[in-house]
Amino acid sequence: MADSAVTVAIDLAGRVLSFLEQELNRPQAIIADVQRIKISWTSIQAYLLDTCLQDAEGGQVTEGKKVLVKQTRDMAHKMEDALDEFMMHAPREFSRIQFVQRGYQVAHDMTHWWPVREIQSRIQSLPEEMKHLVDSHSSLAQVLRNATVSDFDTTGESSATHLAHEEVGIEVAKERLIKQLTDGRMERSIIPVEGLGGSGKTVLVKSVYDSDEVIGYFDCRGWISLSGSFHVDRLLSGLLLQFGNLHGDVSSNLRDFLWGKRYLIVLDDVGSEQHWRMIIQALPNSFPGSKIVVITRKRSVAISCLTDDNSIHEVHGWGWENAWTLFCKKAFRLSRGACPPDLEDVASRILAKCEGLPLVIAEVGSLMSTKRQLTAEWEKVLANFGSEILRSEPTRTRIQMMLRTYYRDLSCNLRSCFLSLCVFPEDYVIQRGRLIRTWVAEGFVKEVGNRSLEDVAEENLNELIGRKLVLAVNRDCDGRVISCQAVNLVREFLVDLSKEESFAVVMQTWAGHSHSSNEKSRRLSIHGVSSSLRKIGGMTLVCVRSLFMFGFDGIGSNEIHKFLHRFKLLKVLDLEGAPLENFPEAVVEITLLRLLSLRRTKVKLVPSSIKNLHYLEFLDLKHTLVTRLPKQVCCLKKLRYVVVCRQGEDQGSFDNVKGVEMPKGISGLRHLQKLSLIEANKSPDLFEELETLDQLQELGLIDVRSEDGKRLCHCILKMPKLSVLDIRSRSEDEHLQLDDFPESYSMPLQYLYLKGRLKCLPSWTLLLHSVVKIHLKWSKLTQEMNPVDALAGLPNLMELEMVSAFLGDMMIFSANSFQKLKILHIERFEELENMLIFERAMPMLEKLTVSNCPNLINLPHRIETLRSLKEFILYDMPVEFTRKLPRNSEERWKLKHVRMIYSYTRGSCQNFS
């Protein structure tokens, strides 16, 4: 499959066209050539899908297809090389004065005319080469289009059906599904069953399908698997064949046969709402009590089946007890499922790698049954888990077939996003923002309507999670993904597939193994930098467009600096956590760079030569030692993300986070969407310049003075897309004056962070109908200006954190207040003596944290009414308070519904759960 290469080629052609048309007075012939290239590649992308992907659903790829895919990929890479080199030699904006810029451009053209001429010649030859590529495979395309079902494995046999007899731990779900199928209702019902691939969905439904209760209840039963290519007539013919009745017109014959019968139809591995709707249109709705079961791994498909009287059967990974039973049954057949005591520890750790998926558990258990029952041998398998499992046949075949089916079901852009997960190490927790920025910089995301590329990328991530291909590790209070992770076996599959497609090379040196290099790959991910750099040796790196490095033990900054000089066409450079103290000189020579991350390094200064990075879009200097940015950063007109901040020495102090001084001239950065954390009074003319940045979605300012309030409010009025606002005052005693807005003004904010003294909450905070999270720190509001009273009516507020925000002695949560609040954090309320909770207040509260409130000695009054409360966490609370937490205490009954109760004091922890 060459989807990723083609996707990048189309994106790059679009970028080059925009550059040629808007910034340069280039010959129309070149523009026309690039336009033809983009159109041709869009056609080739559709051509590949039609001929090479849809007909190969059974997992087989003919030699002819392999040749086509390889040639297409090579052609896409050739085009990418030509266009990238053209952009390297293109003139830049040298001056805003027209005649000066024109003089610079003439001088530039004279010095670069020969390489530009040679590259233009290569570009002009590309359309003809692409036409030759398509023409040379026209006969193959026709053969593929006319291929019959017998040419491919489209039986639709699920990769999980060989587990049908392993009915371990499905009794409760089975009973529930049988009851729903035989409920005696008159209307025809659609019942969705949804779960992760390999989670046992098909095992469950097949068990129900073959049960005596179901067989006796229905007049006839049929099973259709949609895991192959979707051809509705062929699928319906197969259904008729199961009924022993295949004559004449399929649709009418099927209706005639089912008319007057109570039938059960199972649709397995449904990939879209359209597919199941097309099939049920051919089924009569005549006899009472008929049922259609839709098995899917897509949440959206399951939701589309919902009606007022049904629900989704969610099949999750198995619990430990059932998983252990199945694993031991497979791994220790000779001892009838009894695990030897000396293998219990390593066997448990191997089982944990299976993510609770029955298919994987059974396959891994079967593999382990072939190993000697020696701890050392099992430890070797564990150390190389993914590669060991996928190296074994037939385990590899079944798991690979399942994963390839899921992969082919993705759109071209989504496949590239999915493949990119391979660059992260095993068990690595990936931050959402880091992944999204990478996808945008790589060109994997297409614009959709008026939505930003980042919003579309986040939708892609949510879709991968919804398809159960990626795990959401942490979510925010509103359900937004904070971090995610690739399932172990999925990651190993992606590493192999990316190498096969020349998508990426992953050099792994820990766990005792490494992957060999591929000099045509466009992405290089190095895990264990010290030993990997030595192994790379004389490898040609000119093709690499993205570089990721993880694990820097045993390597110095000089080696990294030297290594970076080998890259000229990089677009993504992620050096998060690298042992760097100086900004790498080689970076400013990589002029095509779109994303630069030096997060969590010790870099102190950014050089003025950063102006060479004309295409830079993402500059991540979070948690570095940078205190100011040079004025040349204002030359980077494509910047959309700039984050610079550093942690102070005292984590608990008011000024524990430091910002950055911005130069004059940021008003020209019109594409900026995130700008943080800027020192307001060290950045000249900041507020006047902020008014022009109308695309900002996230803004963070520090060192704000009281007198800045009016100008700041005026800036915010000019930012209609602002969703995150973070404002911090100059000192603990400096007041924030943020009420200079028109009356009844409502902002589209979703996240609000205010740090500094407040006389009262700004009136506009009461109108934040979209806000889901508010943090108030050092506000020191009086009893009369109680923030709880002011915020109680916000309809969508889900998290409220208050640190030293209240000086009163009593906090009252009135009836019906905070209807959607899930997380409440109270800290350093030094005068607080009582918390009162009235009926129906905070009905959805799940986590309550109380910290450093020395005068609060009683449990919140009527805390027992918080029926949704799951976690009650305390930090450095008085002994009189914590005495009420043990199970034998007099008031402990008020917390009997709370699952987790912890008290932390001076580093120690007491568990009162």
mmCIF file of N, CA, C and O in Angstrom, residues 783 786-788 802 806 808-813 824 826 829 832-837:
data_model
loop_
_atom_site.group_PDB
_atom_site.id
_atom_site.type_symbol
_atom_site.label_atom_id
_atom_site.label_comp_id
_atom_site.label_asym_id
_atom_site.label_seq_id
_atom_site.Cartn_x
_atom_site.Cartn_y
_atom_site.Cartn_z
ATOM 1 N N GLN A 783 -15.912 36.454 51.676
ATOM 2 C CA GLN A 783 -17.167 35.711 51.865
ATOM 3 C C GLN A 783 -18.280 36.322 51.015
ATOM 4 O O GLN A 783 -19.098 35.611 50.439
ATOM 5 N N ASN A 786 -18.072 35.222 47.263
ATOM 6 C CA ASN A 786 -17.852 33.773 47.199
ATOM 7 C C ASN A 786 -17.894 33.257 45.759
ATOM 8 O O ASN A 786 -18.914 33.391 45.080
ATOM 9 N N PRO A 787 -16.792 32.650 45.245
ATOM 10 C CA PRO A 787 -16.788 32.183 43.850
ATOM 11 C C PRO A 787 -17.773 31.036 43.595
ATOM 12 O O PRO A 787 -18.260 30.874 42.481
ATOM 13 N N VAL A 788 -18.068 30.272 44.635
ATOM 14 C CA VAL A 788 -19.006 29.159 44.469
ATOM 15 C C VAL A 788 -20.397 29.683 44.137
ATOM 16 O O VAL A 788 -21.085 29.143 43.266
ATOM 17 N N MET A 802 -9.754 25.413 42.835
ATOM 18 C CA MET A 802 -9.560 26.685 43.520
ATOM 19 C C MET A 802 -8.428 26.531 44.526
ATOM 20 O O MET A 802 -8.487 25.682 45.423
ATOM 21 N N PHE A 806 -10.300 31.743 48.279
ATOM 22 C CA PHE A 806 -11.445 32.130 49.108
ATOM 23 C C PHE A 806 -10.973 32.399 50.527
ATOM 24 O O PHE A 806 -10.222 31.613 51.113
ATOM 25 N N GLY A 808 -13.254 33.234 53.065
ATOM 26 C CA GLY A 808 -14.375 33.064 53.996
ATOM 27 C C GLY A 808 -14.245 31.823 54.851
ATOM 28 O O GLY A 808 -13.410 30.950 54.612
ATOM 29 N N ASP A 809 -15.145 31.730 55.856
ATOM 30 C CA ASP A 809 -15.106 30.578 56.768
ATOM 31 C C ASP A 809 -16.168 29.539 56.445
ATOM 32 O O ASP A 809 -16.170 28.449 57.021
ATOM 33 N N MET A 810 -17.064 29.856 55.511
ATOM 34 C CA MET A 810 -18.117 28.900 55.174
ATOM 35 C C MET A 810 -18.342 28.890 53.666
ATOM 36 O O MET A 810 -18.466 29.938 53.036
ATOM 37 N N MET A 811 -18.391 27.679 53.110
ATOM 38 C CA MET A 811 -18.650 27.534 51.678
ATOM 39 C C MET A 811 -19.929 26.723 51.511
ATOM 40 O O MET A 811 -20.036 25.591 52.018
ATOM 41 N N ILE A 812 -20.892 27.313 50.794
ATOM 42 C CA ILE A 812 -22.212 26.696 50.659
ATOM 43 C C ILE A 812 -22.469 26.330 49.205
ATOM 44 O O ILE A 812 -22.364 27.182 48.314
ATOM 45 N N PHE A 813 -22.792 25.078 48.990
ATOM 46 C CA PHE A 813 -23.188 24.600 47.670
ATOM 47 C C PHE A 813 -24.710 24.464 47.686
ATOM 48 O O PHE A 813 -25.257 23.504 48.236
ATOM 49 N N LEU A 824 -13.941 18.564 41.784
ATOM 50 C CA LEU A 824 -13.839 19.759 42.620
ATOM 51 C C LEU A 824 -12.558 19.658 43.439
ATOM 52 O O LEU A 824 -12.333 18.670 44.141
ATOM 53 N N ILE A 826 -10.188 21.858 46.186
ATOM 54 C CA ILE A 826 -10.118 22.991 47.101
ATOM 55 C C ILE A 826 -8.786 22.919 47.831
ATOM 56 O O ILE A 826 -8.455 21.890 48.434
ATOM 57 N N PHE A 829 -7.498 26.979 51.620
ATOM 58 C CA PHE A 829 -8.577 27.830 52.121
ATOM 59 C C PHE A 829 -8.352 27.937 53.636
ATOM 60 O O PHE A 829 -8.929 27.190 54.424
ATOM 61 N N LEU A 832 -11.372 28.537 56.045
ATOM 62 C CA LEU A 832 -12.558 27.697 55.864
ATOM 63 C C LEU A 832 -12.780 26.784 57.063
ATOM 64 O O LEU A 832 -11.881 26.051 57.474
ATOM 65 N N GLU A 833 -14.004 26.825 57.609
ATOM 66 C CA GLU A 833 -14.357 25.978 58.748
ATOM 67 C C GLU A 833 -15.474 24.992 58.421
ATOM 68 O O GLU A 833 -15.528 23.918 59.022
ATOM 69 N N ASN A 834 -16.324 25.350 57.464
ATOM 70 C CA ASN A 834 -17.461 24.475 57.171
ATOM 71 C C ASN A 834 -17.769 24.454 55.675
ATOM 72 O O ASN A 834 -17.658 25.484 54.992
ATOM 73 N N MET A 835 -18.156 23.280 55.183
ATOM 74 C CA MET A 835 -18.656 23.119 53.820
ATOM 75 C C MET A 835 -20.053 22.521 53.912
ATOM 76 O O MET A 835 -20.248 21.454 54.512
ATOM 77 N N LEU A 836 -21.015 23.214 53.327
ATOM 78 C CA LEU A 836 -22.404 22.774 53.379
ATOM 79 C C LEU A 836 -22.878 22.393 51.981
ATOM 80 O O LEU A 836 -22.726 23.180 51.034
ATOM 81 N N ILE A 837 -23.441 21.223 51.863
ATOM 82 C CA ILE A 837 -23.919 20.733 50.571
ATOM 83 C C ILE A 837 -25.423 20.506 50.676
ATOM 84 O O ILE A 837 -25.876 19.660 51.461
#
